[in-house]
PDB file of C-alpha atoms and ligand atoms in Angstrom:
ATOM      1  CA  MET K   1      53.658 151.976  66.180  1.00  0.00           C
ATOM      2  CA  LYS K   2      51.281 149.300  67.995  1.00  0.00           C
ATOM      3  CA  ILE K   3      52.742 147.407  70.737  1.00  0.00           C
ATOM      4  CA  PRO K   4      51.757 143.740  69.903  1.00  0.00           C
ATOM      5  CA  VAL K   5      49.247 142.944  72.754  1.00  0.00           C
ATOM      6  CA  TRP K   6      51.632 140.164  74.306  1.00  0.00           C
ATOM      7  CA  GLN K   7      54.441 142.162  75.237  1.00  0.00           C
ATOM      8  CA  THR K   8      51.611 144.678  76.722  1.00  0.00           C
ATOM      9  CA  THR K   9      50.023 141.841  78.616  1.00  0.00           C
ATOM     10  CA  MET K  10      53.216 139.038  79.449  1.00  0.00           C
ATOM     11  CA  LEU K  11      56.073 141.639  79.814  1.00  0.00           C
ATOM     12  CA  PRO K  12      55.521 142.968  83.172  1.00  0.00           C
ATOM     13  CA  VAL K  13      54.477 138.949  84.370  1.00  0.00           C
ATOM     14  CA  ILE K  14      58.247 138.064  82.903  1.00  0.00           C
ATOM     15  CA  THR K  15      59.491 141.181  84.783  1.00  0.00           C
ATOM     16  CA  LEU K  16      58.315 140.325  87.874  1.00  0.00           C
ATOM     17  CA  VAL K  17      59.011 136.734  87.644  1.00  0.00           C
ATOM     18  CA  VAL K  18      62.510 137.498  86.793  1.00  0.00           C
ATOM     19  CA  ILE K  19      63.281 139.978  90.294  1.00  0.00           C
ATOM     20  CA  CYS K  20      61.449 137.410  92.294  1.00  0.00           C
ATOM     21  CA  TYR K  21      63.585 134.455  91.204  1.00  0.00           C
ATOM     22  CA  PHE K  22      66.644 136.709  92.084  1.00  0.00           C
ATOM     23  CA  ALA K  23      65.576 137.846  95.032  1.00  0.00           C
ATOM     24  CA  LEU K  24      65.054 134.539  95.966  1.00  0.00           C
ATOM     25  CA  HIS K  25      68.071 132.723  94.996  1.00  0.00           C
ATOM     26  CA  ASN K  26      70.070 135.448  96.256  1.00  0.00           C
ATOM     27  CA  THR K  27      68.164 135.180 100.253  1.00  0.00           C
ATOM     28  CA  SER K  28      68.313 131.478  99.959  1.00  0.00           C
ATOM     29  CA  SER K  29      72.440 131.678  98.809  1.00  0.00           C
ATOM     30  CA  ILE K  30      73.289 134.178 101.996  1.00  0.00           C
ATOM     31  CA  LYS K  31      71.418 131.694 104.497  1.00  0.00           C
ATOM     32  CA  ALA K  32      73.149 128.769 103.550  1.00  0.00           C
ATOM     33  CA  ASN K  33      76.573 130.547 103.486  1.00  0.00           C
ATOM     34  CA  ASP K  34      75.717 131.739 107.051  1.00  0.00           C
ATOM     35  CA  ASN K  35      74.165 128.098 108.119  1.00  0.00           C
ATOM     36  CA  ILE K  36      77.624 126.815 106.828  1.00  0.00           C
ATOM     37  CA  GLN K  37      79.526 129.689 108.964  1.00  0.00           C
ATOM     38  CA  ILE K  38      77.296 128.931 112.180  1.00  0.00           C
ATOM     39  CA  LEU K  39      77.801 125.564 112.144  1.00  0.00           C
ATOM     40  CA  GLU K  40      81.896 125.399 111.102  1.00  0.00           C
ATOM     41  CA  ASN K  41      82.011 127.741 114.472  1.00  0.00           C
ATOM     42  CA  CYS K  42      80.448 125.032 116.134  1.00  0.00           C
ATOM     43  CA  SER K  43      83.090 122.373 114.814  1.00  0.00           C
ATOM     44  CA  ASN K  44      86.154 124.299 115.263  1.00  0.00           C
ATOM     45  CA  THR K  45      86.825 124.609 118.807  1.00  0.00           C
ATOM     46  CA  ASN K  46      86.137 120.765 119.337  1.00  0.00           C
ATOM     47  CA  LEU K  47      88.460 119.682 116.222  1.00  0.00           C
ATOM     48  CA  SER K  48      91.167 121.729 117.091  1.00  0.00           C
ATOM     49  CA  THR K  49      91.641 120.336 120.731  1.00  0.00           C
ATOM     50  CA  HIS K  50      91.006 116.571 119.291  1.00  0.00           C
ATOM     51  CA  LYS K  51      88.112 116.806 121.995  1.00  0.00           C
ATOM     52  CA  LEU K  52      85.016 115.189 119.988  1.00  0.00           C
ATOM     53  CA  PRO K  53      81.914 116.672 121.171  1.00  0.00           C
ATOM     54  CA  GLY K  54      79.487 115.225 123.703  1.00  0.00           C
ATOM     55  CA  LYS K  55      77.560 118.304 122.522  1.00  0.00           C
ATOM     56  CA  LEU K  56      77.993 120.637 119.891  1.00  0.00           C
ATOM     57  CA  PRO K  57      79.678 123.638 121.428  1.00  0.00           C
ATOM     58  CA  CYS K  58      78.713 126.507 119.748  1.00  0.00           C
ATOM     59  CA  LYS K  59      79.321 129.822 121.222  1.00  0.00           C
ATOM     60  CA  ASN K  60      77.026 132.578 120.478  1.00  0.00           C
ATOM     61  CA  THR K  61      75.064 130.214 118.655  1.00  0.00           C
ATOM     62  CA  SER K  62      71.369 128.930 120.461  1.00  0.00           C
ATOM     63  CA  GLN K  63      70.488 125.447 120.323  1.00  0.00           C
ATOM     64  CA  LYS K  64      67.546 127.089 119.077  1.00  0.00           C
ATOM     65  CA  THR K  65      68.754 128.206 116.197  1.00  0.00           C
ATOM     66  CA  ILE K  66      71.464 125.079 115.702  1.00  0.00           C
ATOM     67  CA  LYS K  67      68.292 123.091 115.839  1.00  0.00           C
ATOM     68  CA  SER K  68      66.445 124.943 113.321  1.00  0.00           C
ATOM     69  CA  ILE K  69      69.334 124.979 110.869  1.00  0.00           C
ATOM     70  CA  THR K  70      69.659 120.763 111.151  1.00  0.00           C
ATOM     71  CA  THR K  71      65.828 120.303 111.038  1.00  0.00           C
ATOM     72  CA  THR K  72      65.763 122.534 107.582  1.00  0.00           C
ATOM     73  CA  SER K  73      69.107 121.644 106.401  1.00  0.00           C
ATOM     74  CA  SER K  74      69.486 118.273 106.327  1.00  0.00           C
ATOM     75  CA  SER K  75      71.447 118.388 102.911  1.00  0.00           C
ATOM     76  CA  LEU K  76      73.553 121.216 103.744  1.00  0.00           C
ATOM     77  CA  LEU K  77      73.838 119.571 107.281  1.00  0.00           C
ATOM     78  CA  SER K  78      75.265 115.916 105.483  1.00  0.00           C
ATOM     79  CA  PHE K  79      77.760 118.390 103.840  1.00  0.00           C
ATOM     80  CA  ILE K  80      78.954 119.896 107.164  1.00  0.00           C
ATOM     81  CA  TYR K  81      79.372 116.561 108.674  1.00  0.00           C
ATOM     82  CA  GLN K  82      81.403 115.439 105.781  1.00  0.00           C
ATOM     83  CA  LYS K  83      83.273 118.126 105.717  1.00  0.00           C
ATOM     84  CA  ARG K  84      84.289 117.280 109.787  1.00  0.00           C
ATOM     85  CA  PHE K  85      85.087 114.018 109.240  1.00  0.00           C
ATOM     86  CA  LEU K  86      87.581 114.697 106.758  1.00  0.00           C
ATOM     87  CA  THR K  87      88.837 117.513 108.773  1.00  0.00           C
ATOM     88  CA  ILE K  88      89.383 114.717 111.826  1.00  0.00           C
ATOM     89  CA  VAL K  89      91.107 112.065 108.975  1.00  0.00           C
ATOM     90  CA  SER K  90      93.163 114.382 107.358  1.00  0.00           C
ATOM     91  CA  GLU K  91      94.786 114.811 111.107  1.00  0.00           C
ATOM     92  CA  ASN K  92      96.300 111.157 110.462  1.00  0.00           C
ATOM     93  CA  LEU K  93      96.556 110.597 106.446  1.00  0.00           C
ATOM     94  CA  GLN K  94      99.346 112.184 104.353  1.00  0.00           C
ATOM     95  CA  THR K  95      96.980 113.273 102.025  1.00  0.00           C
ATOM     96  CA  LEU K  96      93.048 113.621 101.362  1.00  0.00           C
ATOM     97  CA  PRO K  97      91.910 111.540  98.998  1.00  0.00           C
ATOM     98  CA  GLN K  98      90.090 113.146  95.665  1.00  0.00           C
ATOM     99  CA  PRO K  99      85.963 112.336  95.819  1.00  0.00           C
ATOM    100  CA  GLU K 100      85.356 108.970  94.454  1.00  0.00           C
ATOM    101  CA  SER K 101      88.935 107.908  94.134  1.00  0.00           C
ATOM    102  CA  LEU K 102      89.404 104.102  94.773  1.00  0.00           C
ATOM    103  CA  GLU K 103      90.536 105.884  98.560  1.00  0.00           C
ATOM    104  CA  TYR K 104      87.738 107.784  98.878  1.00  0.00           C
ATOM    105  CA  ILE K 105      85.067 105.400  98.315  1.00  0.00           C
ATOM    106  CA  LEU K 106      87.490 102.679 100.719  1.00  0.00           C
ATOM    107  CA  LEU K 107      87.395 105.560 103.220  1.00  0.00           C
ATOM    108  CA  ARG K 108      83.762 105.904 102.869  1.00  0.00           C
ATOM    109  CA  SER K 109      83.643 102.171 103.958  1.00  0.00           C
ATOM    110  CA  TYR K 110      86.240 101.521 106.427  1.00  0.00           C
ATOM    111  CA  GLY K 111      87.017 104.799 107.573  1.00  0.00           C
ATOM    112  CA  ALA K 112      85.352 104.717 110.672  1.00  0.00           C
ATOM    113  CA  ALA K 113      87.968 104.304 113.129  1.00  0.00           C
ATOM    114  CA  TYR K 114      89.599 107.735 112.027  1.00  0.00           C
ATOM    115  CA  ILE K 115      87.728 109.420 114.466  1.00  0.00           C
ATOM    116  CA  ASN K 116      88.938 106.742 117.210  1.00  0.00           C
ATOM    117  CA  ARG K 117      90.869 109.574 120.142  1.00  0.00           C
ATOM    118  CA  GLN K 118      91.275 106.688 122.366  1.00  0.00           C
ATOM    119  CA  PRO K 119      94.441 107.647 124.283  1.00  0.00           C
ATOM    120  CA  GLY K 120      97.231 104.640 122.628  1.00  0.00           C
ATOM    121  CA  ILE K 121      95.706 104.365 119.552  1.00  0.00           C
ATOM    122  CA  LYS K 122      97.223 104.542 116.304  1.00  0.00           C
ATOM    123  CA  LEU K 123      95.502 105.242 112.649  1.00  0.00           C
ATOM    124  CA  PRO K 124      97.509 104.209 109.454  1.00  0.00           C
ATOM    125  CA  GLU K 125      98.609 107.527 107.645  1.00  0.00           C
ATOM    126  CA  LYS K 126      97.266 105.666 104.472  1.00  0.00           C
ATOM    127  CA  ILE K 127      94.151 104.538 103.202  1.00  0.00           C
ATOM    128  CA  ILE K 128      95.874 101.035 101.345  1.00  0.00           C
ATOM    129  CA  PHE K 129      98.834  99.630 102.691  1.00  0.00           C
ATOM    130  CA  ALA K 130     100.654  98.544  99.085  1.00  0.00           C
ATOM    131  CA  ASN K 131     102.811  95.551 100.104  1.00  0.00           C
ATOM    132  CA  GLU K 132     103.614  93.219 103.076  1.00  0.00           C
ATOM    133  CA  LYS K 133     106.715  95.601 103.901  1.00  0.00           C
ATOM    134  CA  GLU K 134     104.172  99.175 104.481  1.00  0.00           C
ATOM    135  CA  THR K 135     101.540  97.005 106.460  1.00  0.00           C
ATOM    136  CA  LYS K 136     104.634  95.594 108.913  1.00  0.00           C
ATOM    137  CA  GLU K 137     106.238  98.959 109.252  1.00  0.00           C
ATOM    138  CA  PHE K 138     102.931 100.194 110.805  1.00  0.00           C
ATOM    139  CA  GLN K 139     102.105  97.011 112.832  1.00  0.00           C
ATOM    140  CA  ALA K 140     105.707  97.424 114.378  1.00  0.00           C
ATOM    141  CA  THR K 141     104.384 100.684 115.869  1.00  0.00           C
ATOM    142  CA  LEU K 142     101.356  99.495 117.736  1.00  0.00           C
ATOM    143  CA  ASN K 143     100.764  98.420 121.271  1.00  0.00           C
ATOM    144  CA  MET K 144      99.250  95.174 121.137  1.00  0.00           C
ATOM    145  CA  GLY K 145      96.668  93.926 124.097  1.00  0.00           C
ATOM    146  CA  LYS K 146      95.606  90.269 123.796  1.00  0.00           C
ATOM    147  CA  VAL K 147      91.943  89.335 124.132  1.00  0.00           C
ATOM    148  CA  ASN K 148      91.461  87.216 126.922  1.00  0.00           C
ATOM    149  CA  GLY K 149      90.257  83.646 126.004  1.00  0.00           C
ATOM    150  CA  THR K 150      91.811  83.132 123.120  1.00  0.00           C
ATOM    151  CA  HIS K 151      94.839  81.362 121.250  1.00  0.00           C
ATOM    152  CA  ASN K 152      96.525  84.376 119.575  1.00  0.00           C
ATOM    153  CA  CYS K 153      94.092  87.237 119.001  1.00  0.00           C
ATOM    154  CA  TYR K 154      95.884  90.348 119.439  1.00  0.00           C
ATOM    155  CA  LEU K 155      94.612  94.165 118.921  1.00  0.00           C
ATOM    156  CA  GLN K 156      95.659  97.992 119.959  1.00  0.00           C
ATOM    157  CA  LYS K 157      95.817  97.486 123.425  1.00  0.00           C
ATOM    158  CA  PRO K 158      92.713 100.124 124.100  1.00  0.00           C
ATOM    159  CA  ALA K 159      90.649  97.861 121.976  1.00  0.00           C
ATOM    160  CA  ALA K 160      91.600  94.852 123.309  1.00  0.00           C
ATOM    161  CA  ASP K 161      91.105  96.315 126.851  1.00  0.00           C
ATOM    162  CA  ALA K 162      87.561  97.187 125.762  1.00  0.00           C
ATOM    163  CA  LEU K 163      86.564  94.325 124.014  1.00  0.00           C
ATOM    164  CA  ASN K 164      87.524  92.238 127.665  1.00  0.00           C
ATOM    165  CA  ARG K 165      85.765  94.118 129.411  1.00  0.00           C
ATOM    166  CA  ALA K 166      82.979  94.034 127.275  1.00  0.00           C
ATOM    167  CA  ARG K 167      83.352  89.899 127.297  1.00  0.00           C
ATOM    168  CA  THR K 168      83.110  90.025 131.019  1.00  0.00           C
ATOM    169  CA  GLN K 169      79.827  91.549 130.990  1.00  0.00           C
ATOM    170  CA  ILE K 170      78.299  88.839 128.311  1.00  0.00           C
ATOM    171  CA  LYS K 171      79.215  86.216 126.809  1.00  0.00           C
ATOM    172  CA  ILE K 172      80.809  87.064 123.208  1.00  0.00           C
ATOM    173  CA  PRO K 173      82.557  84.143 121.259  1.00  0.00           C
ATOM    174  CA  LEU K 174      85.000  85.405 118.375  1.00  0.00           C
ATOM    175  CA  MET K 175      83.678  84.185 115.468  1.00  0.00           C
ATOM    176  CA  SER K 176      85.991  81.196 114.983  1.00  0.00           C
ATOM    177  CA  ARG K 177      87.309  79.015 117.704  1.00  0.00           C
ATOM    178  CA  TYR K 178      90.931  80.776 118.454  1.00  0.00           C
ATOM    179  CA  GLY K 179      90.588  83.278 115.977  1.00  0.00           C
ATOM    180  CA  GLN K 180      93.886  85.091 114.828  1.00  0.00           C
ATOM    181  CA  ILE K 181      92.108  85.541 111.387  1.00  0.00           C
ATOM    182  CA  ASN K 182      89.480  87.551 113.317  1.00  0.00           C
ATOM    183  CA  CYS K 183      91.708  89.975 114.858  1.00  0.00           C
ATOM    184  CA  THR K 184      94.777  91.748 113.301  1.00  0.00           C
ATOM    185  CA  ARG K 185      95.900  90.010 109.790  1.00  0.00           C
ATOM    186  CA  SER K 186      98.953  90.333 107.867  1.00  0.00           C
ATOM    187  CA  PHE K 187      99.089  91.546 104.424  1.00  0.00           C
ATOM    188  CA  SER K 188      99.326  88.414 102.461  1.00  0.00           C
ATOM    189  CA  THR K 189      96.482  87.156 104.808  1.00  0.00           C
ATOM    190  CA  THR K 190      93.693  89.739 103.409  1.00  0.00           C
ATOM    191  CA  LEU K 191      95.254  89.183 100.153  1.00  0.00           C
ATOM    192  CA  ARG K 192      94.430  85.662 100.349  1.00  0.00           C
ATOM    193  CA  LEU K 193      90.947  86.552 101.327  1.00  0.00           C
ATOM    194  CA  TRP K 194      90.462  88.741  98.201  1.00  0.00           C
ATOM    195  CA  ARG K 195      91.486  86.110  95.835  1.00  0.00           C
ATOM    196  CA  LYS K 196      89.434  83.818  97.150  1.00  0.00           C
ATOM    197  CA  TYR K 197      86.187  85.974  96.672  1.00  0.00           C
ATOM    198  CA  ALA K 198      87.251  88.816  94.169  1.00  0.00           C
ATOM    199  CA  ASN K 199      90.214  89.877  91.413  1.00  0.00           C
ATOM    200  CA  ASP K 200      91.612  92.714  89.958  1.00  0.00           C
ATOM    201  CA  ARG K 201      88.339  93.110  87.616  1.00  0.00           C
ATOM    202  CA  THR K 202      86.662  93.629  90.576  1.00  0.00           C
ATOM    203  CA  LEU K 203      89.058  96.158  91.948  1.00  0.00           C
ATOM    204  CA  GLU K 204      88.725  98.032  88.895  1.00  0.00           C
ATOM    205  CA  LYS K 205      84.436  97.819  89.021  1.00  0.00           C
ATOM    206  CA  ILE K 206      85.269  99.111  92.784  1.00  0.00           C
ATOM    207  CA  ARG K 207      87.750 102.026  91.455  1.00  0.00           C
ATOM    208  CA  GLN K 208      84.856 103.176  88.926  1.00  0.00           C
ATOM    209  CA  GLY K 209      81.674 103.088  91.327  1.00  0.00           C
ATOM    210  CA  LYS K 210      80.199  99.810  89.919  1.00  0.00           C
ATOM    211  CA  GLU K 211      80.547  97.234  92.194  1.00  0.00           C
ATOM    212  CA  THR K 212      80.508  98.160  96.312  1.00  0.00           C
ATOM    213  CA  LYS K 213      78.729  94.846  97.800  1.00  0.00           C
ATOM    214  CA  ILE K 214      82.205  93.215  97.545  1.00  0.00           C
ATOM    215  CA  LEU K 215      83.064  95.575 100.100  1.00  0.00           C
ATOM    216  CA  GLY K 216      80.957  94.189 102.478  1.00  0.00           C
ATOM    217  CA  ILE K 217      82.459  90.728 101.535  1.00  0.00           C
ATOM    218  CA  VAL K 218      86.077  91.265 102.010  1.00  0.00           C
ATOM    219  CA  ALA K 219      88.431  94.051 101.895  1.00  0.00           C
ATOM    220  CA  PRO K 220      90.879  95.027  98.719  1.00  0.00           C
ATOM    221  CA  PRO K 221      94.369  94.130  99.725  1.00  0.00           C
ATOM    222  CA  GLY K 222      95.863  96.389 101.769  1.00  0.00           C
ATOM    223  CA  SER K 223      92.715  98.128 103.009  1.00  0.00           C
ATOM    224  CA  SER K 224      91.318  96.289 105.624  1.00  0.00           C
ATOM    225  CA  GLN K 225      90.709  97.555 109.313  1.00  0.00           C
ATOM    226  CA  HIS K 226      91.839  93.904 110.230  1.00  0.00           C
ATOM    227  CA  LEU K 227      95.738  95.479 109.544  1.00  0.00           C
ATOM    228  CA  TRP K 228      95.124  98.420 112.026  1.00  0.00           C
ATOM    229  CA  GLY K 229      94.335  96.241 115.078  1.00  0.00           C
ATOM    230  CA  LEU K 230      91.153  98.105 115.241  1.00  0.00           C
ATOM    231  CA  ALA K 231      88.587  95.295 114.081  1.00  0.00           C
ATOM    232  CA  VAL K 232      87.395  91.945 115.147  1.00  0.00           C
ATOM    233  CA  ASP K 233      84.928  89.253 113.717  1.00  0.00           C
ATOM    234  CA  LEU K 234      82.706  88.339 116.608  1.00  0.00           C
ATOM    235  CA  ARG K 235      79.613  85.709 117.124  1.00  0.00           C
ATOM    236  CA  VAL K 236      76.834  88.359 117.752  1.00  0.00           C
ATOM    237  CA  THR K 237      73.375  87.199 118.099  1.00  0.00           C
ATOM    238  CA  ASN K 238      71.450  89.189 120.205  1.00  0.00           C
ATOM    239  CA  GLN K 239      70.871  92.661 121.475  1.00  0.00           C
ATOM    240  CA  ALA K 240      72.233  92.737 124.668  1.00  0.00           C
ATOM    241  CA  GLN K 241      75.319  91.615 123.081  1.00  0.00           C
ATOM    242  CA  GLN K 242      75.301  94.689 121.203  1.00  0.00           C
ATOM    243  CA  LYS K 243      74.664  97.103 123.629  1.00  0.00           C
ATOM    244  CA  ILE K 244      77.436  96.128 125.726  1.00  0.00           C
ATOM    245  CA  LEU K 245      80.084  96.078 122.902  1.00  0.00           C
ATOM    246  CA  ASN K 246      78.700  99.643 121.984  1.00  0.00           C
ATOM    247  CA  GLN K 247      78.685 100.674 125.427  1.00  0.00           C
ATOM    248  CA  ASN K 248      82.696  99.511 125.591  1.00  0.00           C
ATOM    249  CA  GLY K 249      83.265 101.911 122.292  1.00  0.00           C
ATOM    250  CA  TRP K 250      82.843  98.270 119.720  1.00  0.00           C
ATOM    251  CA  TYR K 251      80.120  99.157 116.680  1.00  0.00           C
ATOM    252  CA  ARG K 252      79.047  97.420 113.041  1.00  0.00           C
ATOM    253  CA  THR K 253      81.136 100.395 110.411  1.00  0.00           C
ATOM    254  CA  VAL K 254      80.928  98.270 107.383  1.00  0.00           C
ATOM    255  CA  LYS K 255      77.322  97.832 105.716  1.00  0.00           C
ATOM    256  CA  ASN K 256      76.597  93.962 105.181  1.00  0.00           C
ATOM    257  CA  ASP K 257      79.503  92.165 107.302  1.00  0.00           C
ATOM    258  CA  THR K 258      77.786  91.483 110.132  1.00  0.00           C
ATOM    259  CA  PRO K 259      80.292  89.604 111.536  1.00  0.00           C
ATOM    260  CA  HIS K 260      82.478  92.640 111.779  1.00  0.00           C
ATOM    261  CA  TRP K 261      83.212  95.085 114.355  1.00  0.00           C
ATOM    262  CA  THR K 262      85.471  98.326 114.722  1.00  0.00           C
ATOM    263  CA  TYR K 263      86.836 100.183 117.609  1.00  0.00           C
ATOM    264  CA  ILE K 264      85.735 103.191 117.529  1.00  0.00           C
ATOM    265  CA  GLY K 265      85.602 104.376 121.471  1.00  0.00           C
ATOM    266  CA  HIS K 266      83.118 107.124 121.419  1.00  0.00           C
ATOM    267  CA  SER K 267      79.297 106.838 122.721  1.00  0.00           C
ATOM    268  CA  PRO K 268      76.164 106.310 120.190  1.00  0.00           C
ATOM    269  CA  GLU K 269      75.288 110.260 121.043  1.00  0.00           C
ATOM    270  CA  GLU K 270      78.833 111.041 120.090  1.00  0.00           C
ATOM    271  CA  LEU K 271      78.693 109.315 116.735  1.00  0.00           C
ATOM    272  CA  ALA K 272      75.833 110.719 115.672  1.00  0.00           C
ATOM    273  CA  LEU K 273      76.636 114.452 116.470  1.00  0.00           C
ATOM    274  CA  LEU K 274      79.750 113.325 114.378  1.00  0.00           C
ATOM    275  CA  GLY K 275      77.383 112.303 111.214  1.00  0.00           C
ATOM    276  CA  PHE K 276      77.540 108.656 111.398  1.00  0.00           C
ATOM    277  CA  LYS K 277      74.793 107.364 109.987  1.00  0.00           C
ATOM    278  CA  ASN K 278      73.033 104.540 111.985  1.00  0.00           C
ATOM    279  CA  LYS K 279      71.484 102.513 109.677  1.00  0.00           C
ATOM    280  CA  VAL K 280      69.435  99.079 110.154  1.00  0.00           C
ATOM    281  CA  ILE K 281      69.795  96.873 107.384  1.00  0.00           C
ATOM    282  CA  ARG K 282      68.059  93.513 106.984  1.00  0.00           C
ATOM    283  CA  GLY K 283      67.415  93.569 111.156  1.00  0.00           C
ATOM    284  CA  VAL K 284      71.097  94.451 111.836  1.00  0.00           C
ATOM    285  CA  ASN K 285      72.277  98.021 113.059  1.00  0.00           C
ATOM    286  CA  TYR K 286      75.157  99.443 111.294  1.00  0.00           C
ATOM    287  CA  TRP K 287      77.002 102.932 112.101  1.00  0.00           C
ATOM    288  CA  LEU K 288      78.229 104.271 109.112  1.00  0.00           C
ATOM    289  CA  THR K 289      80.813 107.040 108.326  1.00  0.00           C
ATOM    290  CA  PRO K 290      79.012 110.874 106.914  1.00  0.00           C
ATOM    291  CA  LEU K 291      80.623 110.539 103.442  1.00  0.00           C
TER     292      LEU K 291
HETATM  293 ZN1  LIG W   1      86.005  91.879 109.844  1.00  0.00          ZN
END
């Protein structure tokens, strides 16, 4: 029987391609798994002791190896950072939200404060407070401190202390003159602000992933960092003010919400090591969660 010409010429080529594909595929998946294991080993010690890293403490792993992994596997690295961030968040939350649920979207936008490990700081066990009662129950557990020189601006005490320190170094006014509205808010205040800019249809669009801009203008009811006593709205107009706020653990963490500052209590170097994304948007510097 005569073998067709295409089989004699093409068959070896096809076989070779198939062998190469499987060889490469297996190698890269083994390498990816190894890299995940190495980077996870790097993070576990710190996470279990609540000491977030000043540098990655990787037993048996040279900094050169880590550097080569991190520079060659940026998507892998962002996966690791997301996983680490969720591990930290899970120490406070009753349940971790499912990816792309409303809670997950809100955690991405407002969850930066969950990495705060300053003594005396409390974080909520759920991302959205359902009503005033739940909000008040949480707020009743907080140790609050006053921001000096204000009428009634209160924050969790370590946050107020850090802001007071910054304000002794340079003038940093609140957005409004006396400013309770700029500091810790009640559920009803956040609801009133929400209704000024948005409604139930907006919330549905956020849920469907079709609307994100509004999150930089106003937080959906029950989800604002201002309910946690860890956010303040400030009038920051120059780099010197920003630098001093950062040095005292305060950062802009909500994209496009320029006056809004969150107390995180870490240095910029620590935020970078935790996978926080340092983005400059229209000339304004933000530190966004790894999600
Ligand atoms: Zn704010």
